[in-house]
Short mmCIF file of C-alpha atoms in Angstrom, two decimals:
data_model
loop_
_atom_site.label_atom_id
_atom_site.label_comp_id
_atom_site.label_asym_id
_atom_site.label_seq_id
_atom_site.Cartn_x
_atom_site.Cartn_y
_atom_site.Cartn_z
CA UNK A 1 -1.84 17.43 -1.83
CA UNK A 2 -0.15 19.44 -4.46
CA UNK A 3 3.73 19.06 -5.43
CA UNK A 4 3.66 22.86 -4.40
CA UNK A 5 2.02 21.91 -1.44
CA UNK A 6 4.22 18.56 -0.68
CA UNK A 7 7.67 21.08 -0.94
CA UNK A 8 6.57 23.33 1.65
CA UNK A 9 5.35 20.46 3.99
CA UNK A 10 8.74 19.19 3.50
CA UNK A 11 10.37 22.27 3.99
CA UNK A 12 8.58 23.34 7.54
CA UNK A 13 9.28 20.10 9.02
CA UNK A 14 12.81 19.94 7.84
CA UNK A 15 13.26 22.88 10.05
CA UNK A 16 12.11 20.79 13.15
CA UNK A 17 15.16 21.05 15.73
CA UNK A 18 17.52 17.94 15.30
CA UNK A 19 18.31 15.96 18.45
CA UNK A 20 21.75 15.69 19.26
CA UNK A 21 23.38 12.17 18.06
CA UNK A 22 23.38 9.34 20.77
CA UNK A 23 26.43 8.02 22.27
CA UNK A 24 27.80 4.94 20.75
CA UNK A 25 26.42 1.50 22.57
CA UNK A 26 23.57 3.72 24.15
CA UNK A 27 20.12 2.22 24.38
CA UNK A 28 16.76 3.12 25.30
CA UNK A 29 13.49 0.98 26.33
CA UNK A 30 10.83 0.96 23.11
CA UNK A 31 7.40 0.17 23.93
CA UNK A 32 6.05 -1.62 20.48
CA UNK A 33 2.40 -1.99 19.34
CA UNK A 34 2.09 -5.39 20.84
CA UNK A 35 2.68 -3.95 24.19
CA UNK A 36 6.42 -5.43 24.68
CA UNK A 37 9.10 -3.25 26.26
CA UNK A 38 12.50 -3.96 24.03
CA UNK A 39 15.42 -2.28 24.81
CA UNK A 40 16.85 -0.63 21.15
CA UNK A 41 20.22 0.69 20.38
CA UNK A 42 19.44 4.86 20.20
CA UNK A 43 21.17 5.28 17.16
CA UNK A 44 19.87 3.36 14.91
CA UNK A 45 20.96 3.39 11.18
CA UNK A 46 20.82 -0.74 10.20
CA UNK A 47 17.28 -2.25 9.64
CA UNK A 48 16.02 -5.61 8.71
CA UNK A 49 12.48 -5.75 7.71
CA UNK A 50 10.09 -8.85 8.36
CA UNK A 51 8.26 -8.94 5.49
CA UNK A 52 6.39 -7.07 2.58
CA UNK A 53 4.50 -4.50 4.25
CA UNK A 54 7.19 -3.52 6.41
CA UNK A 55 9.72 -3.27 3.19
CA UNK A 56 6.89 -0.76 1.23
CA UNK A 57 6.30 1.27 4.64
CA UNK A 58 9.67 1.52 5.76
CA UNK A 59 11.06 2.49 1.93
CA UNK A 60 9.51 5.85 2.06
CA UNK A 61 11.35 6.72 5.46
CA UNK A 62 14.75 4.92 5.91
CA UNK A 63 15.95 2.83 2.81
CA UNK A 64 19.15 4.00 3.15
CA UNK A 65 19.51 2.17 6.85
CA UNK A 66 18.13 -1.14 4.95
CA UNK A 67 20.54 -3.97 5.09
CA UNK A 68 18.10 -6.40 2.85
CA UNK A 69 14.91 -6.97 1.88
CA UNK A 70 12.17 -9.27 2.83
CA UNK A 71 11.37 -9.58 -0.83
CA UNK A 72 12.56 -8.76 -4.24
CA UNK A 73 11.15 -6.21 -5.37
CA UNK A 74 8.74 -6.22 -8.63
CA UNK A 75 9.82 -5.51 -11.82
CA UNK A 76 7.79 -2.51 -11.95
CA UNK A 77 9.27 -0.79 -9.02
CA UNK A 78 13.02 -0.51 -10.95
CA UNK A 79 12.10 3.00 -12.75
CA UNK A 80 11.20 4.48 -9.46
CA UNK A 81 13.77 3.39 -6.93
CA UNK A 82 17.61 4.02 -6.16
CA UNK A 83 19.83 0.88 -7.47
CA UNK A 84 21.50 0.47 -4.38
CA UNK A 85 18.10 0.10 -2.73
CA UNK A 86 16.80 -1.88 -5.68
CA UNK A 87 20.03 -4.41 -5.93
CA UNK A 88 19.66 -5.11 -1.85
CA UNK A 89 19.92 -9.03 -1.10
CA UNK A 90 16.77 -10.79 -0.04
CA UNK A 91 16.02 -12.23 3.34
CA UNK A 92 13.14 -13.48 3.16
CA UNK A 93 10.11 -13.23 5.39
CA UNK A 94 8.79 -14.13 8.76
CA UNK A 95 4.88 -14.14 7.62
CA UNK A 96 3.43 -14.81 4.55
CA UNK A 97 6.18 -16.98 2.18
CA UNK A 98 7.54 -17.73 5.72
CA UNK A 99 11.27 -17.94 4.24
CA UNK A 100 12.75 -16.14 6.53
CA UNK A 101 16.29 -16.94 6.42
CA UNK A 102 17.99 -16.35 9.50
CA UNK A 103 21.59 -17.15 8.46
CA UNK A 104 21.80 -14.40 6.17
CA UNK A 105 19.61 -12.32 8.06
CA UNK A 106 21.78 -12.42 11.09
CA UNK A 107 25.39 -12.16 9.05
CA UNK A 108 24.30 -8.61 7.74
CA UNK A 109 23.97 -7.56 11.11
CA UNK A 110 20.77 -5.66 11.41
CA UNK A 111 20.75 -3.31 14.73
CA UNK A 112 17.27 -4.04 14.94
CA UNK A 113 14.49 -5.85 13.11
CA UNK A 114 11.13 -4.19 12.72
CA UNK A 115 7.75 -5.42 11.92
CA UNK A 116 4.81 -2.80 10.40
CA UNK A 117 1.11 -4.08 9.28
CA UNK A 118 -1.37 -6.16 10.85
CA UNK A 119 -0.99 -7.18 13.80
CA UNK A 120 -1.23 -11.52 13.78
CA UNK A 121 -2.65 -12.89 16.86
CA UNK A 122 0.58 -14.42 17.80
CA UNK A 123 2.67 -11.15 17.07
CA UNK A 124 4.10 -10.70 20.75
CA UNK A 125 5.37 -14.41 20.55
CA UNK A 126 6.59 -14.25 16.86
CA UNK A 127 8.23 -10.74 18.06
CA UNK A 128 9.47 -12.59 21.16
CA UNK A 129 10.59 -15.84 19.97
CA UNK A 130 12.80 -14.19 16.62
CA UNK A 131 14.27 -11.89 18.99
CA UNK A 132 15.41 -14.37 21.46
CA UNK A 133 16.61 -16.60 18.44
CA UNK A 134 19.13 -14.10 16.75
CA UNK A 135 19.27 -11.85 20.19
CA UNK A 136 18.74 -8.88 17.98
CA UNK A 137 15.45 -6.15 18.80
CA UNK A 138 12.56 -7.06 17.23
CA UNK A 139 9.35 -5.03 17.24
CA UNK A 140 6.22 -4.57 15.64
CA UNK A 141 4.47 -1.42 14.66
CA UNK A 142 0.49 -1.38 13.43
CA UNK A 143 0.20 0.35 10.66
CA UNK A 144 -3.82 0.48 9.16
CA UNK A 145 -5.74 3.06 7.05
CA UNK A 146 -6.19 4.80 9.41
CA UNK A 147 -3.23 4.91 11.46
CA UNK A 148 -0.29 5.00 9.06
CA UNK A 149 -0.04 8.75 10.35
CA UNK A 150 0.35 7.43 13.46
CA UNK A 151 3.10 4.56 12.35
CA UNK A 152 4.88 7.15 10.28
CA UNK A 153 5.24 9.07 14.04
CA UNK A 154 6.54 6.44 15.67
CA UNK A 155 8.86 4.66 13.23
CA UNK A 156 10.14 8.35 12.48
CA UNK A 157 10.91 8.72 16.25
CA UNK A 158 11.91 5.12 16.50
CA UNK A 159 14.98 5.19 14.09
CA UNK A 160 15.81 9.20 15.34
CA UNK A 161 14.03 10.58 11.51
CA UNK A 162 11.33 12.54 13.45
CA UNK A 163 10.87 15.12 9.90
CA UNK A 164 10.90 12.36 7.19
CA UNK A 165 8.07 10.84 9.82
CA UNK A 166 6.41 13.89 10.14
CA UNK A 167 6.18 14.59 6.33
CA UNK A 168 5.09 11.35 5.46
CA UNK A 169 2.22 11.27 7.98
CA UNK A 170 0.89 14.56 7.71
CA UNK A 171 0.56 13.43 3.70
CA UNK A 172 -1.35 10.02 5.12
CA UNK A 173 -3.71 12.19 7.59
CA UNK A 174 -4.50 14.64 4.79
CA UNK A 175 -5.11 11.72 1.48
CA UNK A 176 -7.52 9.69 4.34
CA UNK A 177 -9.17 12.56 4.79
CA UNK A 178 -9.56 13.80 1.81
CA UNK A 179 -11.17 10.06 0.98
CA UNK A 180 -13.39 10.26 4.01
CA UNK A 181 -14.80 13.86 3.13
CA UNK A 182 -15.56 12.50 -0.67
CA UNK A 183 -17.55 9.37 0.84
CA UNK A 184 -19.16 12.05 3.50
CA UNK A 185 -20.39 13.83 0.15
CA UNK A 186 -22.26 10.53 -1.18
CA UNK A 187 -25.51 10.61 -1.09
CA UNK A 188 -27.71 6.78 -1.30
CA UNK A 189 -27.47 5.80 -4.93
CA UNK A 190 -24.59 7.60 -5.46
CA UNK A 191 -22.08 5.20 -4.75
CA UNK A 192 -20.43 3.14 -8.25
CA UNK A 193 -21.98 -0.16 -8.09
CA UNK A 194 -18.65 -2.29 -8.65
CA UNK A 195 -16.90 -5.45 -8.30
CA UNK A 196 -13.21 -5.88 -8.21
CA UNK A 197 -12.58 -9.07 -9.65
CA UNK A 198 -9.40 -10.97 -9.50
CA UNK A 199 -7.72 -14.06 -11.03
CA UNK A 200 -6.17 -15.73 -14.05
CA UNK A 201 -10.28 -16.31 -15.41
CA UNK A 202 -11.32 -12.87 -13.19
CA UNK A 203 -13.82 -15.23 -11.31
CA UNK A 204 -12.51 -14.24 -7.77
CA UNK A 205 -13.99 -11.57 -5.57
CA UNK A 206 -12.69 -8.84 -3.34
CA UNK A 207 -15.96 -8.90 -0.51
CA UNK A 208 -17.47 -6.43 0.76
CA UNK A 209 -16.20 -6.44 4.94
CA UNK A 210 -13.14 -7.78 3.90
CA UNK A 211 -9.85 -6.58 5.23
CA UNK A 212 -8.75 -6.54 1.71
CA UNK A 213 -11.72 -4.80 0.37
CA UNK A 214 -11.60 -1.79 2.73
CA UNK A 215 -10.90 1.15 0.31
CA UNK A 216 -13.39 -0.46 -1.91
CA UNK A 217 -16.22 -0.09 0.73
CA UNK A 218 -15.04 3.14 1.79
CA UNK A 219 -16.00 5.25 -1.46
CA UNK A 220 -18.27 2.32 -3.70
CA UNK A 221 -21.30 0.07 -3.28
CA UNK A 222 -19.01 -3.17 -3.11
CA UNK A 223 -21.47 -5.95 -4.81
CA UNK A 224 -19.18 -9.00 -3.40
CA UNK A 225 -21.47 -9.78 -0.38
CA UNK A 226 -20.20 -13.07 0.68
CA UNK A 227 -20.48 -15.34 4.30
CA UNK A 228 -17.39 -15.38 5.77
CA UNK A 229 -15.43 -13.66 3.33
CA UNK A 230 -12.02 -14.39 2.91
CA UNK A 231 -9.00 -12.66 5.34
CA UNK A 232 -6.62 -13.60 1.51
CA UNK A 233 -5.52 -10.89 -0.77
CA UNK A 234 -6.89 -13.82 -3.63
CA UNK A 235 -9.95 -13.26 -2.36
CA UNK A 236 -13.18 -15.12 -2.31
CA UNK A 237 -13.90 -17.49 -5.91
CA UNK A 238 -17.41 -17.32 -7.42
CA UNK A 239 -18.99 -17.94 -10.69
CA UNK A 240 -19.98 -16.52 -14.02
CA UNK A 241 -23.63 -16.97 -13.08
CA UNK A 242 -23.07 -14.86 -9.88
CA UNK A 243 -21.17 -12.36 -11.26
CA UNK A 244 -24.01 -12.14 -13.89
CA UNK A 245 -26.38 -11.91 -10.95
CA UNK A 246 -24.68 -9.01 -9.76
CA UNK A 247 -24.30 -7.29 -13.17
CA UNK A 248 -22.27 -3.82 -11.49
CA UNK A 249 -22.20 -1.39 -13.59
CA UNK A 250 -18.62 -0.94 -13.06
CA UNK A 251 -15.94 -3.63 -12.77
CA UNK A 252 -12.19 -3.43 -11.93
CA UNK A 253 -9.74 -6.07 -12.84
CA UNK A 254 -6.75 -6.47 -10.96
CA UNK A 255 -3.69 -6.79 -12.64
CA UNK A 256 -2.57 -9.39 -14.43
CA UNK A 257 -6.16 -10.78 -14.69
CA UNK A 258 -8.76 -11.17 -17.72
CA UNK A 259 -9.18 -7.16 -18.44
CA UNK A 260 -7.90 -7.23 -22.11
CA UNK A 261 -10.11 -10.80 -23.02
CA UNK A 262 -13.20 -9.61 -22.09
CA UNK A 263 -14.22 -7.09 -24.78
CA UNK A 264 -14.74 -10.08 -27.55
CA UNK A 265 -15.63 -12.36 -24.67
CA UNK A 266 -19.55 -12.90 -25.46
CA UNK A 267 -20.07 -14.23 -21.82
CA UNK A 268 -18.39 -10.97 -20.46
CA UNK A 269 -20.77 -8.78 -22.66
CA UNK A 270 -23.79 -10.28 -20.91
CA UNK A 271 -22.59 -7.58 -18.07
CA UNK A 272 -24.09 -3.74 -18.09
CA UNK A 273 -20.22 -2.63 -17.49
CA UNK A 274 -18.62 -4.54 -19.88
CA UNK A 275 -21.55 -3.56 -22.67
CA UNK A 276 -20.97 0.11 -21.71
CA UNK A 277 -16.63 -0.05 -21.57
CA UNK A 278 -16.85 0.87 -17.90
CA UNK A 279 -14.44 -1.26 -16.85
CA UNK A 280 -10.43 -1.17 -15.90
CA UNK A 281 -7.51 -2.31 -15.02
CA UNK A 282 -6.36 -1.14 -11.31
CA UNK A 283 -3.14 0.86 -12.07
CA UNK A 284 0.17 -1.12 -11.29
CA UNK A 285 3.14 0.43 -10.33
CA UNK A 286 5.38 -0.15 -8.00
CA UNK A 287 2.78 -1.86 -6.29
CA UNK A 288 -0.83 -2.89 -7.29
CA UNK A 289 -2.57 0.51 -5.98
CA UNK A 290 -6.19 -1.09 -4.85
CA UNK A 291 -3.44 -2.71 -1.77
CA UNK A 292 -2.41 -6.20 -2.55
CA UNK A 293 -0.62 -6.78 0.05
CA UNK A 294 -2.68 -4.16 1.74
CA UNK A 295 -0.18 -1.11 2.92
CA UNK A 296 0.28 2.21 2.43
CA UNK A 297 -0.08 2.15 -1.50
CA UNK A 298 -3.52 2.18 -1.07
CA UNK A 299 -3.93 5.79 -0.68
CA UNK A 300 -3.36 5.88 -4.63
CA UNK A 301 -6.04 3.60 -4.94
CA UNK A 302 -8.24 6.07 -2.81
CA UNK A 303 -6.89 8.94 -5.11
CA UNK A 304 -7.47 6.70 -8.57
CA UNK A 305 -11.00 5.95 -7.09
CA UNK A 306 -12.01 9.26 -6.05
CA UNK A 307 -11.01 11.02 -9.13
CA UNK A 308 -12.25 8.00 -11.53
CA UNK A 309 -15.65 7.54 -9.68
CA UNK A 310 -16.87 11.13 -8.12
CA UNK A 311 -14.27 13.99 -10.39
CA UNK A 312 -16.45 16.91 -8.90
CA UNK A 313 -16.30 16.07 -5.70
CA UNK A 314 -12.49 15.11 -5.80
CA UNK A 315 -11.68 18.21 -7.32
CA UNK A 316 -8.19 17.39 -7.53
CA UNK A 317 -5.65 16.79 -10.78
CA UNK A 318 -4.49 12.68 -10.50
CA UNK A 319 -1.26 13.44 -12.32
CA UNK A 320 -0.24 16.09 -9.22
CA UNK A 321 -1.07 13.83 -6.57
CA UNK A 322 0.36 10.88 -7.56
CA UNK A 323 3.44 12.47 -8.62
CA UNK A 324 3.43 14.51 -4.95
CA UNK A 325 2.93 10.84 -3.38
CA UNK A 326 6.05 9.03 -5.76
CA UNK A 327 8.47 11.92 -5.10
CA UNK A 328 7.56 11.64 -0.89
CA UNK A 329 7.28 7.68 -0.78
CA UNK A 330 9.56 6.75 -3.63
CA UNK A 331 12.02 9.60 -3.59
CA UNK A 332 11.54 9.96 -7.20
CA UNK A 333 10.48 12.44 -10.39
CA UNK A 334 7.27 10.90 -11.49
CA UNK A 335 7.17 12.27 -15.25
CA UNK A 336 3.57 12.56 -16.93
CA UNK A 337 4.73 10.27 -19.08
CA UNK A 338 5.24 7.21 -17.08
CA UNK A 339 2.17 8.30 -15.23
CA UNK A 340 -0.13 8.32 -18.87
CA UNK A 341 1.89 4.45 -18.88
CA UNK A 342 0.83 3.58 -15.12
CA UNK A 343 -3.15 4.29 -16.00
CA UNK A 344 -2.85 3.67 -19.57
CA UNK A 345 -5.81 0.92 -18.61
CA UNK A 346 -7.35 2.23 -15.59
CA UNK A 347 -9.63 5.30 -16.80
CA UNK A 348 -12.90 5.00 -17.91
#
C-alpha cells in the first residue's frame, strides 16, 4: 500500500458518519473473544493494557486513551513515538513477565482493561478473576495473522474509533494478502531455503509449525523441522553439526545475535549462505519485524521477506510501504534515512 494510497484510505474512512457521544455513566454489554458478556462504560477514553501485544496493537489506534504501559518500551521505538506516549509509567503485565502490578494499575484508574493476542487456555478465568479483583472491565480480543483486520474492527468499535479501526484493518487485510498472493505465485523449488537462527551463539531455531515461525513458513522453505517444536519466541536450541546438516542457503539472524561474528568465523563459512554473503540481520525497529513477541509488526517482516526473497513478484518499493505502515501504526514521518538505518543489515 502506497503513502498515496494510505492518505486516501484515511481520508474515505474519516468521512464515515460519527456517532453521537454517550451519556456520562452509560454502559453497554461487550461480548469479548473468550465468549464473556462484560458490561463496558460507552465512552471509553482510559485504557490499561495487559501486556506486550496488547501495548503494540492498541498503539496504532488509541495511545492517547493509554493510562500506562504493560512494558517500557525499547530503546528503538523513541524516534518514532510521541513523548507523552513514550514517558507513560509501567504497569506491568498479566502474562509473560507476570508483574502485573495492581496497585498502580488500579490508582490510574483505567475505565477498562483490555487484552489482544493469543488467546491462553485459561483466558476467560484470567479475564474473569482480574476483573473481579480490581472490579474494573476486562476483556480479551484475538488478534492473529489473519484476523488483526478483524481485531482492528472490533477494538475500533469497542473504544467508539470505528475510522482509525477501519484504516488500520483495511491496511492488515490488504499486506496479508498481498503475502498470500506472493506465496500463491511460488512454484516447488522456489521457495528460499532458510533458517532463522536466534541466540547470543545463533544456535537456536525458529521451527517450522511453530506459532512463532508462521510468516517464515508462509513465503520460505523453513529448514528447522523439529518434534515438538517449541510454543517460545527463544525458540528451539540445536547444534553446529545440525545447522551444518541443514546448510540453507539463506540464513537470518535475529537481532542482537551472532550476524556480525560470523564472516571470519571459519565454522560459520562451512555454510553455502554464509560462503555466498546471503545472510542478514532481521530489521529492528520499534520492534523486531520477523514478530518477537508475535503481533502485528509482523506484516513488515512479510513486506522485508517478500521484497528480499521474490522482488518480481512483490513488485512493490520497501521504503513506501514501510513508511505507509510507520505513519498509520506509529503516527510518524518515516524519513529514508532512518529507513537505509533500520535495514542497514538486512538486505542481501
Amino acid at each position: 500500500m502506497t503513502r498515496k494510497l494510505l492518505s486516501l484510505l484515511l481520508a474515505a474512512v474519516l468521512s464515515l458518519a460519527v456517532s453521537m457521544p454517550a451519556l456520562a455513566g452509560e454502559t453497554v454489554h461487550f461480548t469479548d473473544s473468550a465468549g464473556r458478556s462484560v458490561e463496558v462504560p460507552a465512552d471509553i477514553t482510559r485504557i490499561a493494557l495487559s501486556g506486550g501485544t496488547a501495548q503494540m496493537i492498541l498503539v496504532a489506534l488509541a495511545p492517547e486513551y493509554f493510562v500506562g504501559v504493560a512494558s517500557p518500551w525499547p530503546k528503538e521505538a523513541q524516534a518514532f513515538l510521541d513523548e507523552d506516549y513514550y514517558n507513560l509509567p509501567v504497569i506491568g503485565q498479566l502474562y509473560g513477565a507476570k508483574d502485573l502490578n495492581l496497585e498502580q494499575l488500579a490508582a490510574l484508574d483505567p475505565q477498562i482493561i483490555i487484552d489482544v493476542g493469543e488467546a491462553k487456555a485459561s483466558i476467560a478465568e484470567d479475564m474473569d478473576d482480574l476483573q473481579a479483583t480490581l472490579g474494573i472491565p476486562t476483556v480479551h480480543v484475538d488478534a492473529y495473522l489473519d484476523t488483526f483486520a478483524q481485531a482492528y474492527r472490533t477494538l475500533g468499535a469497542l473504544l467508539g474509533l470505528e475510522a482509525r479501526g477501519e484504516a488500520l484493518a483495511a491496511y492488515c487485510e490488504t499486506a496479508y494478502a498481498r503475502a498470500v498472493a506472493i506465496a500463491a505465485q511460488l512454484e516447488e523449488g522456489d521457495r528460499v531455503r532458510m533458517l532463522y537462527l536466534l541466540g547470543s551463539d545463533g544456535l537456536n531455531v525458529i521451527a517450522k509449525g511453530s506459532f512463532h515461525g508462521e510468516i517464515i513458513d508462509m513465503l520460505c522453505e523453513n529448514l528447522a523441522v523439529i518434534e515438538g517444536p517449541s510454543t517460545k519466541g527463544t525458540g528451539d536450541p540445536v547444534d553446529m553439526e545440525q545447522i551444518l546438516l541443514w546448510n540453507p542457503d539463506v540464513i537470518v539472524f535475529a537481532p542482537g545475535s551472532v550476524y556480525a561474528q560470523v564472516k571470519d568465523d571459519p565454522l560459520w563459512n562451512e555454510l553455502d549462505a554464509i560462503q555466498n554473503g546471503r545472510y542478514v540481520e532481521a530489521p529492528l525497529g520499534p520492534y523486531n519485524w520477523m514478530g518477537f513477541p508475535p503481533s502485528v509488526q509482523r506484516y513488515l517482516g512479510l513486506l522485508w521477506m517478500g521484497s528480499l526473497f521474490y522482488p518480481e513478484l512483490a513488485g512493490y518499493d520497501l521504503y513506501e510501504e514501510v513508511a505507509a505502515y510507520f505513519e498509520l501504526f506509529y503516527h510518524t514521518e518515516l524519513t529514508r534515512e532512518q529507513f537505509d538505518r533500520l535495514t542497514e543489515r538486512s538486505m542481501l
